[in-house]
PDB file of C-alpha atoms in Angstrom:
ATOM      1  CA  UNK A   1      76.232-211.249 -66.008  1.00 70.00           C
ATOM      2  CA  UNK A   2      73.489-212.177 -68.390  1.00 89.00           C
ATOM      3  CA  UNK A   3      71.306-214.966 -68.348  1.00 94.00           C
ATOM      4  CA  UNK A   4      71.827-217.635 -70.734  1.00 96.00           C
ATOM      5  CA  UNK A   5      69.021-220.027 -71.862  1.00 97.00           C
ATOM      6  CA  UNK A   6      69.647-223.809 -72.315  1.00 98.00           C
ATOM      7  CA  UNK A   7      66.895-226.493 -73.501  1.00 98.00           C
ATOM      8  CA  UNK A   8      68.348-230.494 -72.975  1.00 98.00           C
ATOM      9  CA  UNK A   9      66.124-233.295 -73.582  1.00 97.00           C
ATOM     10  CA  UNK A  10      66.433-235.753 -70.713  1.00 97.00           C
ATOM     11  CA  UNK A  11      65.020-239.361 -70.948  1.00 95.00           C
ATOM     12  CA  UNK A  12      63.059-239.260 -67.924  1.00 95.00           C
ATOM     13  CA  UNK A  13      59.824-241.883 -67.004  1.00 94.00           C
ATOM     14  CA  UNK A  14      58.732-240.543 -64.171  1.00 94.00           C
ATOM     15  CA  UNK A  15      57.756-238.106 -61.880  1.00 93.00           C
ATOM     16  CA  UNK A  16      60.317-239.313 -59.733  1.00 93.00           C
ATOM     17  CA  UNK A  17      62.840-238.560 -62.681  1.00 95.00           C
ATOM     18  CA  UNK A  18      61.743-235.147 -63.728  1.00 96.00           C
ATOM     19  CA  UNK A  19      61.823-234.724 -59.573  1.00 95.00           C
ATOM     20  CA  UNK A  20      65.648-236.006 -59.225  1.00 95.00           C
ATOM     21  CA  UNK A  21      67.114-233.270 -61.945  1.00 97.00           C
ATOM     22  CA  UNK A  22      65.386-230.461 -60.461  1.00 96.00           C
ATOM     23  CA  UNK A  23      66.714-231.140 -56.938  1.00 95.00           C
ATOM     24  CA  UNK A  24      70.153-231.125 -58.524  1.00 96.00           C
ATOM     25  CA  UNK A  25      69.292-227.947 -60.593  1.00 97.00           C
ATOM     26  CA  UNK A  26      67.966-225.993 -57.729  1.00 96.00           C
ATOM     27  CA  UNK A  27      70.711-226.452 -55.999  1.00 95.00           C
ATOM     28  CA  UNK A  28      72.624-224.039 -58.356  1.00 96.00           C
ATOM     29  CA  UNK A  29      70.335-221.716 -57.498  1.00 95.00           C
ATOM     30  CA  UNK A  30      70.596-218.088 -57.473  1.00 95.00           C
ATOM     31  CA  UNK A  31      72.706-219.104 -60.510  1.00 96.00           C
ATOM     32  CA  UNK A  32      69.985-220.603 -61.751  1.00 97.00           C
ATOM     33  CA  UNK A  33      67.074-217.960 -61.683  1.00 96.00           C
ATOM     34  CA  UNK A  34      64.181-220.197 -63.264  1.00 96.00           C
ATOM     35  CA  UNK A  35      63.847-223.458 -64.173  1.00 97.00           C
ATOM     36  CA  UNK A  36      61.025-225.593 -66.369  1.00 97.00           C
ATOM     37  CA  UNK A  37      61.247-229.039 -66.495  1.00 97.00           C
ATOM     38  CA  UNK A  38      58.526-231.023 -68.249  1.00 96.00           C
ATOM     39  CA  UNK A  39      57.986-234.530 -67.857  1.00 94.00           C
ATOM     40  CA  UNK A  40      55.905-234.469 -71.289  1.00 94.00           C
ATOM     41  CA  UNK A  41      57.660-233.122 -73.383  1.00 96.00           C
ATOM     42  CA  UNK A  42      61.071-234.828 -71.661  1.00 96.00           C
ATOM     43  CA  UNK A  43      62.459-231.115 -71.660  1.00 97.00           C
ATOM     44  CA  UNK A  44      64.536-229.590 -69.232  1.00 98.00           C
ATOM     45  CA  UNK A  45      64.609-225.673 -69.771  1.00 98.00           C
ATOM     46  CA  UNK A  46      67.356-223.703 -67.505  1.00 98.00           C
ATOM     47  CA  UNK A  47      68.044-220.019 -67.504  1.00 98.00           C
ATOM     48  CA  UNK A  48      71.442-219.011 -65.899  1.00 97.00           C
ATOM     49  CA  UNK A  49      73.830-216.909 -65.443  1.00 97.00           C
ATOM     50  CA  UNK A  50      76.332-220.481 -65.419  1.00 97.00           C
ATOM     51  CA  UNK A  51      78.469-221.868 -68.258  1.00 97.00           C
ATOM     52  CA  UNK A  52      76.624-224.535 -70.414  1.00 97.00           C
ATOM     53  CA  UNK A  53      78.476-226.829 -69.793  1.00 97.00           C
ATOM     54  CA  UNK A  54      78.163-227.151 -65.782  1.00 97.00           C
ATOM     55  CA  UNK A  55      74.519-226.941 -66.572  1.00 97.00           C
ATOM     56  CA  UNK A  56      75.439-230.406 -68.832  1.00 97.00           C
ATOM     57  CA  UNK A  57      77.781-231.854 -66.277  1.00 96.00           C
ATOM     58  CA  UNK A  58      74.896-231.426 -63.216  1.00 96.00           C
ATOM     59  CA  UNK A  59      72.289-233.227 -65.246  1.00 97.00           C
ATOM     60  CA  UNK A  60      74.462-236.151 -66.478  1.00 96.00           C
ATOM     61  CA  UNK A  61      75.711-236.763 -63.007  1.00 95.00           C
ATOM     62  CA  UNK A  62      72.130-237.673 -62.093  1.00 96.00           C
ATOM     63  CA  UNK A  63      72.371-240.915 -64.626  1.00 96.00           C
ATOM     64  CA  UNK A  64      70.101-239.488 -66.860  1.00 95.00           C
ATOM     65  CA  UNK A  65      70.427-240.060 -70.414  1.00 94.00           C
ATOM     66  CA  UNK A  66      71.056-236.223 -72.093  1.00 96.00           C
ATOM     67  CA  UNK A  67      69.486-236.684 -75.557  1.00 96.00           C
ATOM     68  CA  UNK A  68      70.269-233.353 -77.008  1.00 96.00           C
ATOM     69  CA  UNK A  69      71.194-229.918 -75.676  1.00 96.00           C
ATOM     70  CA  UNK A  70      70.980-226.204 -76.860  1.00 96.00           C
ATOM     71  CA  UNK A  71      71.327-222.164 -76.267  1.00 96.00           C
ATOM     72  CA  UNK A  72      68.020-220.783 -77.172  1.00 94.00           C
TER      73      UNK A  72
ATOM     74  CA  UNK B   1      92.509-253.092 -50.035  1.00 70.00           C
ATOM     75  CA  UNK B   2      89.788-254.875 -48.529  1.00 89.00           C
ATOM     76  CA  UNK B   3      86.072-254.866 -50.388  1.00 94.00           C
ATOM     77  CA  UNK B   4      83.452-252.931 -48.279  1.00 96.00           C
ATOM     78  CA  UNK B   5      79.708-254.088 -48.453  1.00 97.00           C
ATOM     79  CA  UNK B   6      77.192-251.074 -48.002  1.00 98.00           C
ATOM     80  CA  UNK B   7      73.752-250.856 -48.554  1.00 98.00           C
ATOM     81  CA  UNK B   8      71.541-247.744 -48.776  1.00 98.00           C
ATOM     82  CA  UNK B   9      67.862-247.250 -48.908  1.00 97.00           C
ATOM     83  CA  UNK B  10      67.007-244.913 -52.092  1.00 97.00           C
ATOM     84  CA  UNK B  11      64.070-243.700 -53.189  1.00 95.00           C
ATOM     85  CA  UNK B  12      63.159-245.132 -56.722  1.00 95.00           C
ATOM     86  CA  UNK B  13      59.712-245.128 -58.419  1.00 94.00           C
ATOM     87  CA  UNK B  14      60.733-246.782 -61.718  1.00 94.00           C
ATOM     88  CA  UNK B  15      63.092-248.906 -63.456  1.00 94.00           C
ATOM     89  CA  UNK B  16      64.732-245.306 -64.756  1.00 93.00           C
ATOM     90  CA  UNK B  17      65.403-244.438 -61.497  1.00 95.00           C
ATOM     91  CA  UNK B  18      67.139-247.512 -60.831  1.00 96.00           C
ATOM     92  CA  UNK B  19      69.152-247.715 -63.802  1.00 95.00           C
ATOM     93  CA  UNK B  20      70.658-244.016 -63.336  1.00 95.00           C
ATOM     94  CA  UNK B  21      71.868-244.829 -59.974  1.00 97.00           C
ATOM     95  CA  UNK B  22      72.857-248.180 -61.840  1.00 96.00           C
ATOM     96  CA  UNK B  23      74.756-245.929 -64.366  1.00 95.00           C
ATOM     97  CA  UNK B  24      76.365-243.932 -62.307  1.00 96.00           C
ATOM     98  CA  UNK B  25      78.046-246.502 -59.907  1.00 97.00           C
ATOM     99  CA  UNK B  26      79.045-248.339 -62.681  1.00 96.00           C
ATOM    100  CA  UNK B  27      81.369-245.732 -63.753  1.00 95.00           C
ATOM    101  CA  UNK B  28      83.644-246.446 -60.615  1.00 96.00           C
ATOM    102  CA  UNK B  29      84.716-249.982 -61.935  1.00 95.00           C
ATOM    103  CA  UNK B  30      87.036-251.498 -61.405  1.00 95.00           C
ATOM    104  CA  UNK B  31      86.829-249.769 -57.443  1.00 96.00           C
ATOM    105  CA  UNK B  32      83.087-250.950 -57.380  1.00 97.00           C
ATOM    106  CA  UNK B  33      83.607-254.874 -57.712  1.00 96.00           C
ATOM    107  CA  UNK B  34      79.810-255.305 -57.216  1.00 96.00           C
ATOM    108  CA  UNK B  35      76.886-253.964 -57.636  1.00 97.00           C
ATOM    109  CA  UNK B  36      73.090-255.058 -56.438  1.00 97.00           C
ATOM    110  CA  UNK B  37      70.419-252.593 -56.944  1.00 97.00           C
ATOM    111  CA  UNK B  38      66.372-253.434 -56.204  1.00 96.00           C
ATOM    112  CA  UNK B  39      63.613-251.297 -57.264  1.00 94.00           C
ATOM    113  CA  UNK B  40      61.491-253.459 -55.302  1.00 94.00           C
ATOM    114  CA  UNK B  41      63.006-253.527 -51.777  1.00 96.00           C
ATOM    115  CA  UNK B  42      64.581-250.109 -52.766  1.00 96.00           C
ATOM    116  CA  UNK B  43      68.464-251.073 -51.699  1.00 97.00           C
ATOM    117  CA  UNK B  44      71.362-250.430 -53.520  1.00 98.00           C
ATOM    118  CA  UNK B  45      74.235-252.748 -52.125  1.00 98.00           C
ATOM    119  CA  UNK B  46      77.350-251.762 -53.268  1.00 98.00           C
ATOM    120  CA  UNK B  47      81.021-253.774 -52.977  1.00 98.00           C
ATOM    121  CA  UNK B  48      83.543-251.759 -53.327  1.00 97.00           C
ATOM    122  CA  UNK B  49      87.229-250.662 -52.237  1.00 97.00           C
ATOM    123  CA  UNK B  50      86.354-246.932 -52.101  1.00 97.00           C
ATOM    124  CA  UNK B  51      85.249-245.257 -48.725  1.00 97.00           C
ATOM    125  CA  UNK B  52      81.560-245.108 -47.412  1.00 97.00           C
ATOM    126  CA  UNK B  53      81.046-240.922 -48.161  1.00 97.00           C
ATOM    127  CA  UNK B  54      82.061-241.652 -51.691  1.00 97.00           C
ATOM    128  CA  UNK B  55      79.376-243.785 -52.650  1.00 97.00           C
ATOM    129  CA  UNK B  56      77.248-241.993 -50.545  1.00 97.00           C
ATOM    130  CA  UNK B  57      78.207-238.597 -52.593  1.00 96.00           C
ATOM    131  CA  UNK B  58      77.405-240.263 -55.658  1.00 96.00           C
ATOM    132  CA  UNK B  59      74.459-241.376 -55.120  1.00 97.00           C
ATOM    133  CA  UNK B  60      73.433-238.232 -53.255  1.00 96.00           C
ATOM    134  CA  UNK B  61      74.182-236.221 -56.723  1.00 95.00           C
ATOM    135  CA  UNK B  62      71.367-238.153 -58.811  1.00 96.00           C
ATOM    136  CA  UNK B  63      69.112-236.507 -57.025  1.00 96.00           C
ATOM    137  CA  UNK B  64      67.520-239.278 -55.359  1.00 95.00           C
ATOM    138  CA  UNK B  65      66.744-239.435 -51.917  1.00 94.00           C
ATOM    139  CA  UNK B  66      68.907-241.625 -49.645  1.00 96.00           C
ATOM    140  CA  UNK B  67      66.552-242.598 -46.624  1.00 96.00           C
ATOM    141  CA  UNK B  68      69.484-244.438 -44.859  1.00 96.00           C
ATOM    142  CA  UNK B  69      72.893-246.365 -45.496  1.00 96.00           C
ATOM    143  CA  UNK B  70      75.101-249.008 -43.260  1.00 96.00           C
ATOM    144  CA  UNK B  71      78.221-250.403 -43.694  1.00 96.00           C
ATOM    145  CA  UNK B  72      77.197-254.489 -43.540  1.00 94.00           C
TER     146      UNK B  72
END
């Protein structure tokens, strides 16, 4: 399967945050080969071999407000 | 069905943290009658007519750690 690319942009404040959604996304892991999440620039970059949407549904479950989404 | 009362220790750093555990309990209204949540004695007390793993299992899937949880 190939390996899709998705960008959201996640309100997060803290370290704490940024820490909570990559504890859910590593989870997913191997379908989820690499993941960049950046507290600065409130971007959470996932590359996967998973549907977008699961990718959405993981991150909202966390409470986290999910600005915006794409498939770079 | 009787209201439980159960309170967990979770680990939040800032008032985001708070609020998406905040969000995501809230979503179980009407089952969750009650909801108490302090960032500064980091406890979430929830009253609800749902089972203890439930709440647990929801809180678990933010991403934030639970330290410990009773039924009171």
């Amino acid at each position: 399967m190939s390996t899709n690319h998705y960008q959201f942009n996640v309100a997060m404040t803290c370290s704490a945050c940024s820490g909570a959604i990559e504890r859910v996304l590593n989870k997913l892991k191997p379908d989820v080969s690499k993941l960049d999440i950046s507290l600065e620039s409130q971007t959470v970059d996932v590359y996967t071999t998973l549907p977008y949407e699961t990718i959405l549904e993981k991150i909202q479950k966390t409470g986290k407000e999910v600005k915006s989404g794409k498939t770079l």
